[in-house]
PDB file of C-alpha atoms and ligand atoms in Angstrom:
ATOM      1  CA  UNK A1440      -0.329  -0.439  -0.169  1.00 81.00           C
ATOM      2  CA  UNK A1441       3.020   2.114   0.414  1.00 93.00           C
ATOM      3  CA  UNK A1442       4.962   3.032  -2.606  1.00 93.00           C
ATOM      4  CA  UNK A1443       8.008   2.782  -1.207  1.00 97.00           C
ATOM      5  CA  UNK A1444       9.892  -0.915  -0.422  1.00 98.00           C
ATOM      6  CA  UNK A1445      12.819  -0.135   2.245  1.00 98.00           C
ATOM      7  CA  UNK A1446      13.984   2.099   5.014  1.00 98.00           C
ATOM      8  CA  UNK A1447      17.648   2.929   5.348  1.00 98.00           C
ATOM      9  CA  UNK A1448      18.383   4.042   8.656  1.00 98.00           C
ATOM     10  CA  UNK A1449      21.107   5.560  10.434  1.00 98.00           C
ATOM     11  CA  UNK A1450      22.531   4.618  13.752  1.00 98.00           C
ATOM     12  CA  UNK A1451      24.780   7.047  15.936  1.00 98.00           C
ATOM     13  CA  UNK A1452      22.070  10.109  16.443  1.00 98.00           C
ATOM     14  CA  UNK A1453      19.092   7.732  14.743  1.00 98.00           C
ATOM     15  CA  UNK A1454      18.020   4.878  16.132  1.00 98.00           C
ATOM     16  CA  UNK A1455      20.084   5.847  19.374  1.00 98.00           C
ATOM     17  CA  UNK A1456      21.026   8.648  21.369  1.00 98.00           C
ATOM     18  CA  UNK A1457      24.785   7.306  21.234  1.00 98.00           C
ATOM     19  CA  UNK A1458      27.225   9.885  21.419  1.00 98.00           C
ATOM     20  CA  UNK A1459      27.070  11.860  24.697  1.00 97.00           C
ATOM     21  CA  UNK A1460      26.550   8.646  27.430  1.00 97.00           C
ATOM     22  CA  UNK A1461      27.977   6.126  25.248  1.00 98.00           C
ATOM     23  CA  UNK A1462      30.913   6.365  22.483  1.00 98.00           C
ATOM     24  CA  UNK A1463      32.220   9.260  24.166  1.00 98.00           C
ATOM     25  CA  UNK A1464      32.488   7.631  27.778  1.00 98.00           C
ATOM     26  CA  UNK A1465      33.851   4.447  26.761  1.00 98.00           C
ATOM     27  CA  UNK A1466      37.233   7.064  24.003  1.00 98.00           C
ATOM     28  CA  UNK A1467      37.775   8.440  27.859  1.00 98.00           C
ATOM     29  CA  UNK A1468      37.697   4.659  29.915  1.00 98.00           C
ATOM     30  CA  UNK A1469      39.806   2.925  26.735  1.00 97.00           C
ATOM     31  CA  UNK A1470      42.217   5.994  27.034  1.00 96.00           C
ATOM     32  CA  UNK A1471      42.482   6.623  30.933  1.00 96.00           C
ATOM     33  CA  UNK A1472      43.432   2.170  30.217  1.00 96.00           C
ATOM     34  CA  UNK A1473      45.713   3.009  28.151  1.00 94.00           C
ATOM     35  CA  UNK A1474      47.957   5.595  30.313  1.00 92.00           C
ATOM     36  CA  UNK A1475      46.783   9.064  28.231  1.00 92.00           C
ATOM     37  CA  UNK A1476      45.613  11.902  29.623  1.00 90.00           C
ATOM     38  CA  UNK A1477      42.855  12.716  26.918  1.00 92.00           C
ATOM     39  CA  UNK A1478      39.864  13.653  28.414  1.00 94.00           C
ATOM     40  CA  UNK A1479      37.116  14.018  25.821  1.00 96.00           C
ATOM     41  CA  UNK A1480      34.268  16.304  27.341  1.00 97.00           C
ATOM     42  CA  UNK A1481      31.386  16.828  26.216  1.00 98.00           C
ATOM     43  CA  UNK A1482      31.661  19.352  24.457  1.00 97.00           C
ATOM     44  CA  UNK A1483      35.232  18.736  22.489  1.00 96.00           C
ATOM     45  CA  UNK A1484      33.395  15.853  22.277  1.00 97.00           C
ATOM     46  CA  UNK A1485      30.515  17.983  19.284  1.00 96.00           C
ATOM     47  CA  UNK A1486      33.156  19.261  17.801  1.00 95.00           C
ATOM     48  CA  UNK A1487      35.328  16.124  17.229  1.00 96.00           C
ATOM     49  CA  UNK A1488      32.065  14.753  15.768  1.00 96.00           C
ATOM     50  CA  UNK A1489      32.345  16.865  12.421  1.00 95.00           C
ATOM     51  CA  UNK A1490      34.833  13.449  11.747  1.00 95.00           C
ATOM     52  CA  UNK A1491      32.861  10.203  11.554  1.00 94.00           C
ATOM     53  CA  UNK A1492      34.116   7.231  12.505  1.00 95.00           C
ATOM     54  CA  UNK A1493      36.363   6.522  15.684  1.00 96.00           C
ATOM     55  CA  UNK A1494      39.536   5.487  14.145  1.00 95.00           C
ATOM     56  CA  UNK A1495      39.386   8.570  12.451  1.00 95.00           C
ATOM     57  CA  UNK A1496      38.071  10.753  15.490  1.00 96.00           C
ATOM     58  CA  UNK A1497      41.472   9.741  17.508  1.00 96.00           C
ATOM     59  CA  UNK A1498      43.565  10.203  14.572  1.00 94.00           C
ATOM     60  CA  UNK A1499      42.485  14.494  13.991  1.00 94.00           C
ATOM     61  CA  UNK A1500      42.515  14.576  17.997  1.00 94.00           C
ATOM     62  CA  UNK A1501      45.679  13.685  17.964  1.00 93.00           C
ATOM     63  CA  UNK A1502      46.431  15.817  15.052  1.00 91.00           C
ATOM     64  CA  UNK A1503      44.888  18.848  16.378  1.00 89.00           C
ATOM     65  CA  UNK A1504      47.049  18.739  18.952  1.00 83.00           C
ATOM     66  CA  UNK A1505      50.002  19.174  16.993  1.00 73.00           C
ATOM     67  CA  UNK A1506      54.227  17.619  17.218  1.00 71.00           C
ATOM     68  CA  UNK A1507      54.138  18.166  20.913  1.00 72.00           C
ATOM     69  CA  UNK A1508      51.962  14.930  21.869  1.00 77.00           C
ATOM     70  CA  UNK A1509      53.836  11.773  22.426  1.00 78.00           C
ATOM     71  CA  UNK A1510      52.441   9.012  20.076  1.00 80.00           C
ATOM     72  CA  UNK A1511      53.884   4.836  19.755  1.00 85.00           C
ATOM     73  CA  UNK A1512      55.863   3.914  16.321  1.00 86.00           C
ATOM     74  CA  UNK A1513      53.058   1.867  15.051  1.00 91.00           C
ATOM     75  CA  UNK A1514      50.586   4.535  15.368  1.00 93.00           C
ATOM     76  CA  UNK A1515      47.873   2.710  13.221  1.00 94.00           C
ATOM     77  CA  UNK A1516      48.322  -0.306  15.576  1.00 95.00           C
ATOM     78  CA  UNK A1517      48.056   1.669  18.648  1.00 95.00           C
ATOM     79  CA  UNK A1518      44.589   3.895  17.208  1.00 96.00           C
ATOM     80  CA  UNK A1519      43.274  -0.006  16.273  1.00 96.00           C
ATOM     81  CA  UNK A1520      44.093  -1.348  19.771  1.00 96.00           C
ATOM     82  CA  UNK A1521      42.467   2.271  21.132  1.00 96.00           C
ATOM     83  CA  UNK A1522      39.390   1.805  19.322  1.00 97.00           C
ATOM     84  CA  UNK A1523      38.700  -2.151  20.320  1.00 97.00           C
ATOM     85  CA  UNK A1524      39.090  -0.847  23.534  1.00 98.00           C
ATOM     86  CA  UNK A1525      36.385   1.272  23.400  1.00 98.00           C
ATOM     87  CA  UNK A1526      34.191  -0.321  21.978  1.00 98.00           C
ATOM     88  CA  UNK A1527      34.664  -3.136  24.669  1.00 98.00           C
ATOM     89  CA  UNK A1528      33.523  -0.198  27.302  1.00 98.00           C
ATOM     90  CA  UNK A1529      30.854   0.353  24.775  1.00 98.00           C
ATOM     91  CA  UNK A1530      29.186  -2.752  24.549  1.00 98.00           C
ATOM     92  CA  UNK A1531      29.663  -2.541  28.237  1.00 98.00           C
ATOM     93  CA  UNK A1532      27.728   0.245  28.361  1.00 98.00           C
ATOM     94  CA  UNK A1533      24.586  -1.035  26.549  1.00 98.00           C
ATOM     95  CA  UNK A1534      24.308  -3.722  28.581  1.00 97.00           C
ATOM     96  CA  UNK A1535      24.541  -1.711  31.939  1.00 97.00           C
ATOM     97  CA  UNK A1536      21.804   0.639  29.546  1.00 96.00           C
ATOM     98  CA  UNK A1537      22.942   3.446  29.372  1.00 95.00           C
ATOM     99  CA  UNK A1538      21.350   3.802  26.065  1.00 97.00           C
ATOM    100  CA  UNK A1539      18.265   3.287  24.964  1.00 96.00           C
ATOM    101  CA  UNK A1540      16.850   3.524  21.149  1.00 98.00           C
ATOM    102  CA  UNK A1541      15.247   6.996  20.584  1.00 97.00           C
ATOM    103  CA  UNK A1542      11.158   7.119  21.017  1.00 97.00           C
ATOM    104  CA  UNK A1543       9.066   5.952  18.274  1.00 97.00           C
ATOM    105  CA  UNK A1544      11.554   4.180  16.534  1.00 98.00           C
ATOM    106  CA  UNK A1545      10.332   0.994  18.119  1.00 98.00           C
ATOM    107  CA  UNK A1546       6.242   1.988  16.801  1.00 97.00           C
ATOM    108  CA  UNK A1547       7.982   2.613  13.184  1.00 98.00           C
ATOM    109  CA  UNK A1548      10.325  -0.253  12.817  1.00 98.00           C
ATOM    110  CA  UNK A1549       7.266  -2.123  14.015  1.00 98.00           C
ATOM    111  CA  UNK A1550       4.707  -0.989  11.567  1.00 97.00           C
ATOM    112  CA  UNK A1551       7.078  -1.361   9.161  1.00 98.00           C
ATOM    113  CA  UNK A1552       7.756  -5.334   8.931  1.00 97.00           C
ATOM    114  CA  UNK A1553       3.795  -5.221   9.660  1.00 97.00           C
ATOM    115  CA  UNK A1554       3.861  -4.190   6.421  1.00 97.00           C
ATOM    116  CA  UNK A1555       6.414  -6.317   5.192  1.00 97.00           C
ATOM    117  CA  UNK A1556       8.919  -2.700   4.509  1.00 98.00           C
ATOM    118  CA  UNK A1557      12.531  -4.070   4.265  1.00 98.00           C
ATOM    119  CA  UNK A1558      14.990  -2.985   6.780  1.00 98.00           C
ATOM    120  CA  UNK A1559      18.296  -1.704   6.456  1.00 98.00           C
ATOM    121  CA  UNK A1560      21.354  -0.139   8.342  1.00 98.00           C
ATOM    122  CA  UNK A1561      23.812   2.529   6.909  1.00 98.00           C
ATOM    123  CA  UNK A1562      26.282   3.260   9.503  1.00 98.00           C
ATOM    124  CA  UNK A1563      29.584   4.202  10.411  1.00 97.00           C
ATOM    125  CA  UNK A1564      29.820   2.539  13.240  1.00 97.00           C
ATOM    126  CA  UNK A1565      31.228  -1.473  13.202  1.00 96.00           C
ATOM    127  CA  UNK A1566      28.275  -3.862  12.995  1.00 97.00           C
ATOM    128  CA  UNK A1567      28.999  -5.555  16.108  1.00 97.00           C
ATOM    129  CA  UNK A1568      28.328  -2.066  18.283  1.00 98.00           C
ATOM    130  CA  UNK A1569      25.196  -2.216  15.812  1.00 98.00           C
ATOM    131  CA  UNK A1570      23.962  -5.559  17.394  1.00 98.00           C
ATOM    132  CA  UNK A1571      25.111  -4.955  20.428  1.00 98.00           C
ATOM    133  CA  UNK A1572      22.441  -1.838  20.954  1.00 98.00           C
ATOM    134  CA  UNK A1573      19.890  -4.128  19.192  1.00 98.00           C
ATOM    135  CA  UNK A1574      20.233  -6.547  21.476  1.00 97.00           C
ATOM    136  CA  UNK A1575      19.642  -4.325  24.406  1.00 96.00           C
ATOM    137  CA  UNK A1576      16.505  -3.710  22.802  1.00 96.00           C
ATOM    138  CA  UNK A1577      13.400  -4.586  24.779  1.00 94.00           C
ATOM    139  CA  UNK A1578      12.186  -6.350  20.776  1.00 95.00           C
ATOM    140  CA  UNK A1579      14.030  -9.540  21.288  1.00 93.00           C
ATOM    141  CA  UNK A1580      15.409 -10.848  17.937  1.00 95.00           C
ATOM    142  CA  UNK A1581      15.738  -6.436  16.444  1.00 97.00           C
ATOM    143  CA  UNK A1582      18.821  -7.529  15.712  1.00 97.00           C
ATOM    144  CA  UNK A1583      17.221 -10.286  12.711  1.00 97.00           C
ATOM    145  CA  UNK A1584      14.121  -7.359  11.564  1.00 98.00           C
ATOM    146  CA  UNK A1585      16.955  -5.824   9.473  1.00 98.00           C
ATOM    147  CA  UNK A1586      18.130  -7.616   6.391  1.00 98.00           C
ATOM    148  CA  UNK A1587      21.143  -5.573   5.716  1.00 98.00           C
ATOM    149  CA  UNK A1588      23.609  -3.402   8.407  1.00 98.00           C
ATOM    150  CA  UNK A1589      26.246  -2.222   5.884  1.00 98.00           C
ATOM    151  CA  UNK A1590      28.711  -1.213   8.402  1.00 97.00           C
ATOM    152  CA  UNK A1591      32.021   0.488   9.207  1.00 91.00           C
ATOM    153  CA  UNK A1592      34.796  -0.673   7.647  1.00 90.00           C
ATOM    154  CA  UNK A1593      33.258  -1.984   5.086  1.00 95.00           C
ATOM    155  CA  UNK A1594      34.367   0.838   2.835  1.00 96.00           C
ATOM    156  CA  UNK A1595      36.573   3.088   2.180  1.00 95.00           C
ATOM    157  CA  UNK A1596      35.556   6.196   2.842  1.00 96.00           C
ATOM    158  CA  UNK A1597      32.753   6.812   5.891  1.00 96.00           C
ATOM    159  CA  UNK A1598      30.143   9.489   5.725  1.00 97.00           C
ATOM    160  CA  UNK A1599      29.594  12.479   4.757  1.00 97.00           C
ATOM    161  CA  UNK A1600      30.877  10.115   1.621  1.00 98.00           C
ATOM    162  CA  UNK A1601      28.336   7.845   0.059  1.00 98.00           C
ATOM    163  CA  UNK A1602      30.038   4.430   0.263  1.00 98.00           C
ATOM    164  CA  UNK A1603      28.238   3.031   2.922  1.00 98.00           C
ATOM    165  CA  UNK A1604      24.767   4.223   1.540  1.00 98.00           C
ATOM    166  CA  UNK A1605      25.802   2.411  -1.591  1.00 98.00           C
ATOM    167  CA  UNK A1606      26.519  -0.461  -0.022  1.00 98.00           C
ATOM    168  CA  UNK A1607      23.129  -0.349   1.165  1.00 98.00           C
ATOM    169  CA  UNK A1608      21.868   0.198  -1.489  1.00 98.00           C
ATOM    170  CA  UNK A1609      23.100  -2.608  -3.563  1.00 98.00           C
ATOM    171  CA  UNK A1610      22.836  -4.688  -0.579  1.00 98.00           C
ATOM    172  CA  UNK A1611      19.266  -3.932  -0.983  1.00 98.00           C
ATOM    173  CA  UNK A1612      19.811  -4.997  -5.071  1.00 98.00           C
ATOM    174  CA  UNK A1613      17.185  -1.446  -4.915  1.00 98.00           C
ATOM    175  CA  UNK A1614      16.992   1.963  -6.272  1.00 98.00           C
ATOM    176  CA  UNK A1615      17.334   4.729  -4.397  1.00 98.00           C
ATOM    177  CA  UNK A1616      14.466   5.625  -5.336  1.00 98.00           C
ATOM    178  CA  UNK A1617      11.818   3.106  -3.777  1.00 98.00           C
ATOM    179  CA  UNK A1618      14.346   3.711  -0.211  1.00 98.00           C
ATOM    180  CA  UNK A1619      13.436   5.935   2.497  1.00 98.00           C
ATOM    181  CA  UNK A1620      16.615   6.551   4.700  1.00 98.00           C
ATOM    182  CA  UNK A1621      16.480   8.676   7.480  1.00 98.00           C
ATOM    183  CA  UNK A1622      19.798  10.359   9.591  1.00 98.00           C
ATOM    184  CA  UNK A1623      20.338  13.105  12.542  1.00 98.00           C
ATOM    185  CA  UNK A1624      24.016  14.498  10.731  1.00 98.00           C
ATOM    186  CA  UNK A1625      25.304  16.882   8.523  1.00 98.00           C
ATOM    187  CA  UNK A1626      27.393  13.994   7.326  1.00 98.00           C
ATOM    188  CA  UNK A1627      24.460  11.521   6.889  1.00 98.00           C
ATOM    189  CA  UNK A1628      22.856  13.806   5.089  1.00 98.00           C
ATOM    190  CA  UNK A1629      25.634  14.242   2.392  1.00 98.00           C
ATOM    191  CA  UNK A1630      26.337  10.908   2.458  1.00 98.00           C
ATOM    192  CA  UNK A1631      22.990   9.457   1.630  1.00 98.00           C
ATOM    193  CA  UNK A1632      21.870  12.247  -1.061  1.00 98.00           C
ATOM    194  CA  UNK A1633      25.593  11.431  -2.829  1.00 98.00           C
ATOM    195  CA  UNK A1634      23.685   7.780  -3.024  1.00 98.00           C
ATOM    196  CA  UNK A1635      20.877   9.776  -4.520  1.00 98.00           C
ATOM    197  CA  UNK A1636      18.452   8.795  -1.301  1.00 98.00           C
ATOM    198  CA  UNK A1637      16.164  11.710  -1.993  1.00 98.00           C
ATOM    199  CA  UNK A1638      13.173  11.124  -0.027  1.00 98.00           C
ATOM    200  CA  UNK A1639      15.423  12.109   3.498  1.00 98.00           C
ATOM    201  CA  UNK A1640      14.192  13.250   6.426  1.00 98.00           C
ATOM    202  CA  UNK A1641      16.492  13.799   9.080  1.00 98.00           C
ATOM    203  CA  UNK A1642      15.512  13.701  12.961  1.00 98.00           C
ATOM    204  CA  UNK A1643      17.492  15.674  14.742  1.00 98.00           C
ATOM    205  CA  UNK A1644      19.792  14.603  17.665  1.00 98.00           C
ATOM    206  CA  UNK A1645      21.345  16.743  20.728  1.00 97.00           C
ATOM    207  CA  UNK A1646      24.272  16.982  18.753  1.00 97.00           C
ATOM    208  CA  UNK A1647      23.455  17.995  15.229  1.00 98.00           C
ATOM    209  CA  UNK A1648      20.426  20.430  16.308  1.00 95.00           C
ATOM    210  CA  UNK A1649      21.883  23.453  13.847  1.00 93.00           C
ATOM    211  CA  UNK A1650      23.901  21.455  11.323  1.00 97.00           C
ATOM    212  CA  UNK A1651      22.677  22.679   7.986  1.00 97.00           C
ATOM    213  CA  UNK A1652      20.457  19.364   6.700  1.00 98.00           C
ATOM    214  CA  UNK A1653      19.631  21.491   3.098  1.00 97.00           C
ATOM    215  CA  UNK A1654      18.688  18.846  -0.070  1.00 97.00           C
ATOM    216  CA  UNK A1655      17.249  16.542   3.260  1.00 98.00           C
ATOM    217  CA  UNK A1656      13.252  16.264   2.142  1.00 98.00           C
ATOM    218  CA  UNK A1657      12.058  17.211   6.164  1.00 98.00           C
ATOM    219  CA  UNK A1658      13.395  17.614   8.832  1.00 98.00           C
ATOM    220  CA  UNK A1659      12.096  17.096  12.855  1.00 97.00           C
ATOM    221  CA  UNK A1660      13.198  16.679  16.109  1.00 97.00           C
ATOM    222  CA  UNK A1661      12.388  13.272  16.605  1.00 97.00           C
ATOM    223  CA  UNK A1662       9.828  10.346  15.396  1.00 98.00           C
ATOM    224  CA  UNK A1663       7.471  11.366  18.223  1.00 97.00           C
ATOM    225  CA  UNK A1664       5.821   9.072  20.305  1.00 91.00           C
ATOM    226  CA  UNK A1665       2.511   9.136  22.815  1.00 88.00           C
ATOM    227  CA  UNK A1666       2.712  11.774  25.308  1.00 88.00           C
ATOM    228  CA  UNK A1667       6.193  13.565  23.486  1.00 88.00           C
ATOM    229  CA  UNK A1668       4.806  14.082  20.403  1.00 95.00           C
ATOM    230  CA  UNK A1669       6.972  14.958  17.523  1.00 96.00           C
ATOM    231  CA  UNK A1670       8.140  18.909  16.135  1.00 95.00           C
ATOM    232  CA  UNK A1671       8.103  19.564  12.282  1.00 96.00           C
ATOM    233  CA  UNK A1672      11.272  22.031  11.737  1.00 96.00           C
ATOM    234  CA  UNK A1673      11.444  22.183   7.910  1.00 95.00           C
ATOM    235  CA  UNK A1674      10.012  20.225   4.963  1.00 94.00           C
ATOM    236  CA  UNK A1675       6.258  20.533   6.020  1.00 86.00           C
ATOM    237  CA  UNK A1676       4.822  16.570   6.684  1.00 91.00           C
ATOM    238  CA  UNK A1677       1.624  16.254   8.224  1.00 89.00           C
ATOM    239  CA  UNK A1678       2.771  14.684  11.111  1.00 88.00           C
ATOM    240  CA  UNK A1679       0.423  15.037  14.097  1.00 88.00           C
ATOM    241  CA  UNK A1680       2.930  14.840  16.938  1.00 93.00           C
ATOM    242  CA  UNK A1681       4.305  10.895  15.344  1.00 97.00           C
ATOM    243  CA  UNK A1682       5.938  10.230  12.177  1.00 97.00           C
ATOM    244  CA  UNK A1683       4.911   6.766  10.739  1.00 97.00           C
ATOM    245  CA  UNK A1684       4.550   5.086   7.361  1.00 98.00           C
ATOM    246  CA  UNK A1685       1.794   6.875   6.149  1.00 97.00           C
ATOM    247  CA  UNK A1686       3.877  10.341   6.876  1.00 97.00           C
ATOM    248  CA  UNK A1687       7.439   9.143   5.151  1.00 97.00           C
ATOM    249  CA  UNK A1688       5.007   7.848   2.138  1.00 97.00           C
ATOM    250  CA  UNK A1689       3.677  11.755   1.504  1.00 96.00           C
ATOM    251  CA  UNK A1690       7.124  12.410   2.161  1.00 97.00           C
ATOM    252  CA  UNK A1691       8.570   9.922  -0.964  1.00 97.00           C
ATOM    253  CA  UNK A1692       5.748  10.830  -2.875  1.00 96.00           C
ATOM    254  CA  UNK A1693       6.351  14.331  -2.996  1.00 96.00           C
ATOM    255  CA  UNK A1694       9.770  13.926  -3.358  1.00 97.00           C
ATOM    256  CA  UNK A1695       9.452  11.408  -6.465  1.00 95.00           C
ATOM    257  CA  UNK A1696       5.623  12.819  -7.369  1.00 87.00           C
ATOM    258  CA  UNK A1697       4.230   9.522  -7.638  1.00 59.00           C
ATOM    259  CA  UNK A1698       6.678   7.553  -9.969  1.00 49.00           C
ATOM    260  CA  UNK A1699       9.101   5.220  -7.841  1.00 47.00           C
ATOM    261  CA  UNK A1700      12.087   4.651 -10.169  1.00 47.00           C
TER     262      UNK A1700
HETATM  263  C1  XBP B 599      29.009   7.572  13.463  1.00 59.41           C
HETATM  264  C2  XBP B 599      30.287   7.696  14.345  1.00 59.41           C
HETATM  265  C3  XBP B 599      30.710   7.047  14.464  1.00 59.41           C
HETATM  266  C4  XBP B 599      30.683   7.206  15.933  1.00 59.41           C
HETATM  267  C5  XBP B 599      31.437   5.704  16.993  1.00 59.41           C
HETATM  268  O1  XBP B 599      28.569   8.322  12.097  1.00 59.41           O
HETATM  269  O2  XBP B 599      30.617   9.335  13.470  1.00 59.41           O
HETATM  270  O3  XBP B 599      31.716   7.045  14.462  1.00 59.41           O
HETATM  271  O4  XBP B 599      30.346   7.765  16.826  1.00 59.41           O
HETATM  272  O5  XBP B 599      31.392   4.385  15.996  1.00 59.41           O
HETATM  273  P1  XBP B 599      27.139   8.216  11.703  1.00 59.41           P
HETATM  274  P2  XBP B 599      33.025   4.265  16.042  1.00 59.41           P
HETATM  275  O6  XBP B 599      25.824   7.580  12.872  1.00 59.41           O
HETATM  276  O7  XBP B 599      26.433   8.619  11.076  1.00 59.41           O
HETATM  277  O8  XBP B 599      27.503   6.551  11.658  1.00 59.41           O
HETATM  278  O9  XBP B 599      33.588   5.011  17.097  1.00 59.41           O
HETATM  279  O10 XBP B 599      32.639   3.052  16.655  1.00 59.41           O
HETATM  280  O11 XBP B 599      33.771   4.161  14.438  1.00 59.41           O
HETATM  281 MG1   MG B 600      24.065   9.152  12.973  1.00 59.41          MG
END
């Protein structure tokens, strides 16, 4: 009944607010464990998020600190190990319940599944991190709902490059016009648009408020949940407090004017 075939979701900031109380805290724990005196405050972390990808973020931080900073000779190995330990701490945080799915996510996923829509993920983080996040939700077996998980180092260039979305589309075997993408950041918007995904909804997250989402079909402050309705920021959606499949279908129609190819 709806004229699109699949929903493709970003993860960090979109499925859940993972950054401040998840990845950031885990990075700091890994730094302390490695004997480094690095501390990423919530504010500094917001600036560092301009670089997507945890390993890439560490590299940028080191580069920005200039020649004064002492790093081991095997810099690649050092970054890889720090990042591996960060993800061990991140998984523990997820299992402790430090991060929840955003309001309305499960509602929309359940509706999509009931309507036979295909679900995919296109993320900068690792597949393991995605799986742990989904496994920690109240919906058991949620990870199995996603037919495609395009993640992390499966591609050479991370967002804002379009590669991860192109990979998700290739794995789905669908043209961009048959899909709706949901993102939370400017880097994500550029990646999705670069892959031709014009039916693109932005659900702004705590770190991305105020970013430039030009080109997105619509911008909301969330998907909305009972007693916690969403606000439409741009794009004129008739969401009436909650983004559901009918709202997304209307957005898709507006972008493609009736055809889906
Ligand atoms: C999210 C990211 C990720 C996470 C950490 O971007 O940039 O780097 O901060 O993930 P997006 P890793 O939401 O656009 O995918 O440390 O596992 O890379
Ligand atoms: Mg994101």
